[in-house]
């Protein structure tokens, strides 16, 4: 699991860049890419259960804002972005499935 150290601000905007690397460490462009946003218990946040990236690139930016970053208590809240799909691997001779999770914190607005 990847962990982003810079927290998001509640109900602000937050951008997560997703880059994939093959088994030899080379950057790859996924053939397909989807993502979802959940809390740490696995509950889907803001109906973001299966968002398709229409034209995946070698660096894909997931933009979160508003209700994606809502918190309901005066404590730091954590969320997970799960990305999955396929990329072509010459060494495997075809498409390979991938799945990653990215954890980040949301700092609540006080007052």
Coordinates of N, CA and C in Angstrom, one line a residue:
X1 N 0.8 -1.2 0.0 CA 0.0 0.0 0.0 C 0.9 1.2 0.0
X2 N 0.6 2.2 -0.9 CA 1.2 3.4 -0.9 C 0.6 4.4 0.1
X3 N 1.3 5.2 0.7 CA 0.8 6.2 1.7 C 1.3 7.6 1.3
X4 N 0.3 8.5 1.0 CA 0.7 9.9 0.7 C 0.8 10.6 2.1
X5 N 2.0 11.3 2.2 CA 2.2 12.0 3.5 C 1.5 13.3 3.6
X6 N 1.2 14.0 2.5 CA 0.6 15.3 2.6 C -0.9 15.1 2.7
X7 N -1.5 15.6 3.8 CA -3.0 15.4 4.0 C -3.8 16.3 3.1
X8 N -5.0 15.9 2.8 CA -6.0 16.7 2.1 C -6.7 17.6 3.2
X9 N -7.2 18.7 2.7 CA -8.0 19.6 3.6 C -9.5 19.2 3.4
X10 N -10.3 19.1 4.4 CA -11.7 18.8 4.3 C -12.4 19.6 3.3
X11 N -13.1 19.0 2.4 CA -14.0 19.6 1.4 C -13.2 20.5 0.4
X12 N -11.9 20.4 0.4 CA -11.1 21.2 -0.6 C -10.9 20.3 -1.8
X13 N -9.9 20.6 -2.5 CA -9.5 19.7 -3.7 C -8.2 19.0 -3.4
X14 N -8.1 17.8 -3.9 CA -6.9 17.0 -3.7 C -6.6 16.1 -4.9
X15 N -5.4 16.0 -5.3 CA -5.0 15.4 -6.5 C -4.0 14.2 -6.2
X16 N -4.4 13.1 -6.7 CA -3.5 11.9 -6.5 C -3.0 11.4 -7.9
X17 N -1.7 11.4 -8.1 CA -1.1 10.9 -9.4 C -0.8 9.4 -9.3
X18 N -1.4 8.7 -10.2 CA -1.2 7.2 -10.3 C -0.2 6.9 -11.4
X19 N 0.9 6.3 -11.1 CA 1.9 5.8 -12.1 C 2.1 4.3 -11.9
X20 N 2.2 3.6 -12.9 CA 2.4 2.1 -12.9 C 3.8 1.8 -13.4
X21 N 4.4 0.7 -12.9 CA 5.6 0.2 -13.3 C 5.5 -1.3 -13.5
X22 N 6.2 -1.8 -14.6 CA 6.1 -3.2 -14.8 C 7.1 -4.0 -13.9
X23 N 7.2 -5.3 -14.1 CA 8.1 -6.1 -13.3 C 9.6 -5.8 -13.4
X24 N 10.0 -5.0 -14.4 CA 11.4 -4.6 -14.5 C 11.6 -3.2 -14.1
X25 N 10.5 -2.5 -13.6 CA 10.7 -1.2 -13.1 C 10.4 -0.1 -14.2
X26 N 10.0 -0.5 -15.4 CA 9.7 0.5 -16.4 C 8.3 1.0 -16.3
X27 N 8.2 2.3 -16.5 CA 6.9 3.0 -16.4 C 6.0 2.5 -17.6
X28 N 4.7 2.2 -17.3 CA 3.8 1.6 -18.3 C 2.5 2.4 -18.3
X29 N 1.9 2.4 -19.5 CA 0.6 3.0 -19.7 C -0.4 1.9 -19.6
X30 N -1.4 2.0 -18.6 CA -2.3 0.9 -18.5 C -3.3 0.8 -19.7
X31 N -3.6 -0.4 -20.1 CA -4.6 -0.6 -21.1 C -6.0 -0.3 -20.6
X32 N -6.2 -0.5 -19.3 CA -7.5 -0.2 -18.6 C -7.2 0.3 -17.2
X33 N -8.0 1.2 -16.7 CA -7.8 1.7 -15.4 C -9.1 2.2 -14.8
X34 N -9.4 1.7 -13.5 CA -10.6 2.1 -12.8 C -10.1 2.4 -11.4
X35 N -10.9 3.1 -10.6 CA -10.6 3.4 -9.2 C -11.9 3.5 -8.4
X36 N -11.7 3.4 -7.1 CA -12.8 3.6 -6.1 C -12.2 4.3 -4.9
X37 N -13.1 5.0 -4.2 CA -12.8 5.7 -3.0 C -13.5 5.1 -1.8
X38 N -12.8 4.7 -0.7 CA -13.5 4.1 0.4 C -12.9 4.7 1.7
X39 N -13.7 4.5 2.8 CA -13.1 4.8 4.1 C -12.3 3.5 4.5
X40 N -11.7 3.6 5.7 CA -10.8 2.5 6.1 C -11.6 1.2 6.5
X41 N -12.9 1.3 6.6 CA -13.7 0.1 6.8 C -14.2 -0.5 5.5
X42 N -13.9 0.1 4.4 CA -14.3 -0.4 3.1 C -15.6 0.1 2.5
X43 N -16.2 1.1 3.2 CA -17.4 1.7 2.8 C -17.1 2.7 1.6
X44 N -17.9 2.6 0.5 CA -17.7 3.5 -0.6 C -18.1 4.9 -0.2
X45 N -17.2 5.9 -0.6 CA -17.4 7.3 -0.3 C -18.0 8.0 -1.5
X46 N -19.0 8.7 -1.4 CA -19.5 9.6 -2.4 C -19.8 8.9 -3.8
X47 N -20.3 7.7 -3.7 CA -20.7 6.8 -4.8 C -19.5 6.6 -5.8
X48 N -18.3 6.7 -5.3 CA -17.1 6.4 -6.1 C -16.7 5.0 -6.1
X49 N -17.5 4.1 -6.6 CA -17.3 2.7 -6.5 C -16.6 2.1 -7.7
X50 N -16.7 2.6 -8.8 CA -16.0 2.1 -10.0 C -15.9 3.2 -11.1
X51 N -15.0 4.1 -10.9 CA -14.8 5.2 -11.8 C -13.8 4.8 -12.9
X52 N -14.2 4.9 -14.2 CA -13.3 4.5 -15.3 C -12.5 5.7 -15.8
X53 N -11.2 5.5 -15.9 CA -10.4 6.5 -16.6 C -10.5 6.2 -18.1
X54 N -11.0 7.1 -18.8 CA -11.4 6.9 -20.2 C -10.1 6.8 -21.1
X55 N -9.1 7.5 -20.9 CA -7.9 7.4 -21.7 C -6.7 7.3 -20.8
X56 N -6.4 6.2 -20.3 CA -5.2 6.1 -19.4 C -3.9 6.5 -20.0
X57 N -3.1 7.1 -19.2 CA -1.8 7.6 -19.6 C -0.7 7.0 -18.7
X58 N 0.5 7.4 -18.9 CA 1.6 6.9 -18.1 C 1.6 7.5 -16.7
X59 N 0.9 8.7 -16.6 CA 0.6 9.3 -15.3 C -0.8 9.8 -15.3
X60 N -1.6 9.3 -14.3 CA -3.1 9.6 -14.3 C -3.4 10.3 -13.0
X61 N -4.1 11.4 -13.1 CA -4.4 12.2 -12.0 C -5.9 11.9 -11.6
X62 N -6.1 11.6 -10.3 CA -7.4 11.4 -9.7 C -7.7 12.7 -8.9
X63 N -8.7 13.4 -9.3 CA -9.1 14.6 -8.7 C -10.2 14.3 -7.7
X64 N -10.0 14.7 -6.4 CA -11.0 14.5 -5.4 C -11.4 15.9 -4.9
X65 N -12.7 16.1 -4.5 CA -13.1 17.4 -4.0 C -14.4 17.2 -3.3
X66 N -14.9 18.3 -2.6 CA -16.2 18.3 -2.0 C -16.5 17.1 -1.1
X67 N -17.6 16.4 -1.4 CA -18.0 15.2 -0.6 C -17.0 14.1 -0.6
X68 N -16.1 14.0 -1.6 CA -15.0 13.0 -1.6 C -14.2 13.2 -0.3
X69 N -14.1 14.4 0.1 CA -13.2 14.8 1.3 C -14.0 15.2 2.5
X70 N -15.2 14.9 2.6 CA -16.0 15.2 3.8 C -15.6 14.4 5.0
X71 N -15.6 15.0 6.1 CA -15.4 14.2 7.4 C -16.5 14.6 8.3
X72 N -16.8 13.7 9.3 CA -17.9 13.8 10.2 C -17.5 13.9 11.6
X73 N -16.2 14.2 11.9 CA -15.7 14.3 13.2 C -14.6 15.3 13.2
X74 N -14.1 15.7 14.4 CA -13.0 16.7 14.5 C -11.7 15.9 14.7
X75 N -11.5 14.9 13.9 CA -10.2 14.2 14.0 C -9.8 13.9 12.5
X76 N -8.5 13.6 12.4 CA -8.0 13.3 11.1 C -8.6 12.0 10.6
X77 N -9.1 11.9 9.4 CA -9.8 10.8 8.8 C -8.9 10.3 7.7
X78 N -8.9 8.9 7.5 CA -8.1 8.3 6.4 C -9.1 7.7 5.4
X79 N -8.6 7.8 4.1 CA -9.3 7.2 3.0 C -8.4 6.4 2.2
X80 N -9.0 5.5 1.4 CA -8.2 4.7 0.4 C -8.7 4.9 -1.0
X81 N -7.8 5.1 -1.9 CA -8.1 5.0 -3.3 C -7.6 3.7 -3.8
X82 N -8.4 2.9 -4.3 CA -8.0 1.6 -4.9 C -8.1 1.7 -6.4
X83 N -6.9 1.4 -7.1 CA -6.9 1.4 -8.6 C -6.7 0.0 -9.1
X84 N -7.3 -0.3 -10.2 CA -7.0 -1.6 -10.8 C -7.2 -1.5 -12.3
X85 N -6.7 -2.6 -13.0 CA -6.9 -2.7 -14.4 C -5.9 -3.6 -15.0
X86 N -5.4 -3.3 -16.2 CA -4.4 -4.2 -16.9 C -3.4 -3.3 -17.6
X87 N -2.2 -3.9 -17.8 CA -1.2 -3.3 -18.7 C -0.6 -4.4 -19.5
X88 N 0.0 -4.0 -20.6 CA 0.7 -5.0 -21.5 C 2.1 -5.2 -21.0
X89 N 2.5 -6.5 -20.8 CA 3.8 -6.9 -20.4 C 4.5 -7.7 -21.4
X90 N 5.5 -7.2 -22.1 CA 6.2 -8.0 -23.1 C 6.8 -9.3 -22.5
X91 N 7.3 -9.2 -21.2 CA 7.9 -10.4 -20.6 C 6.9 -11.5 -20.3
X92 N 5.7 -11.1 -20.0 CA 4.6 -12.0 -19.7 C 3.9 -12.4 -21.0
X93 N 4.1 -11.7 -22.1 CA 3.5 -12.0 -23.4 C 2.1 -11.7 -23.5
X94 N 1.6 -10.7 -22.7 CA 0.2 -10.3 -22.8 C -0.1 -9.4 -21.7
X95 N -1.4 -9.2 -21.5 CA -1.9 -8.3 -20.5 C -1.8 -8.9 -19.1
X96 N -1.4 -8.0 -18.1 CA -1.2 -8.4 -16.7 C -2.2 -7.6 -15.9
X97 N -2.8 -8.2 -14.9 CA -3.7 -7.5 -14.0 C -2.9 -6.8 -12.9
X98 N -3.4 -5.6 -12.5 CA -2.7 -4.9 -11.4 C -3.8 -4.4 -10.4
X99 N -3.4 -4.2 -9.2 CA -4.3 -3.6 -8.2 C -3.4 -2.9 -7.2
X100 N -3.7 -1.7 -6.8 CA -3.0 -0.9 -5.8 C -3.9 -0.2 -4.9
X101 N -3.4 0.1 -3.7 CA -4.2 1.0 -2.8 C -3.3 2.2 -2.4
X102 N -3.9 3.3 -2.3 CA -3.2 4.5 -1.9 C -4.0 5.1 -0.7
X103 N -3.3 5.3 0.4 CA -3.9 5.8 1.6 C -3.5 7.2 1.8
X104 N -4.5 8.0 2.2 CA -4.2 9.5 2.5 C -5.1 9.9 3.7
X105 N -4.7 11.0 4.3 CA -5.4 11.6 5.4 C -6.1 12.8 5.0
X106 N -7.2 13.1 5.7 CA -8.0 14.3 5.5 C -8.0 15.1 6.8
X107 N -7.5 16.3 6.8 CA -7.5 17.1 8.0 C -8.8 17.9 8.1
X108 N -9.5 17.8 9.2 CA -10.8 18.4 9.3 C -10.7 19.9 9.5
X109 N -11.7 20.7 9.1 CA -11.8 22.1 9.3 C -12.3 22.2 10.8
X110 N -11.7 23.0 11.5 CA -12.1 23.3 12.9 C -12.8 24.6 13.0
X111 N -14.0 24.6 13.6 CA -14.7 25.9 13.8 C -15.7 26.3 12.8

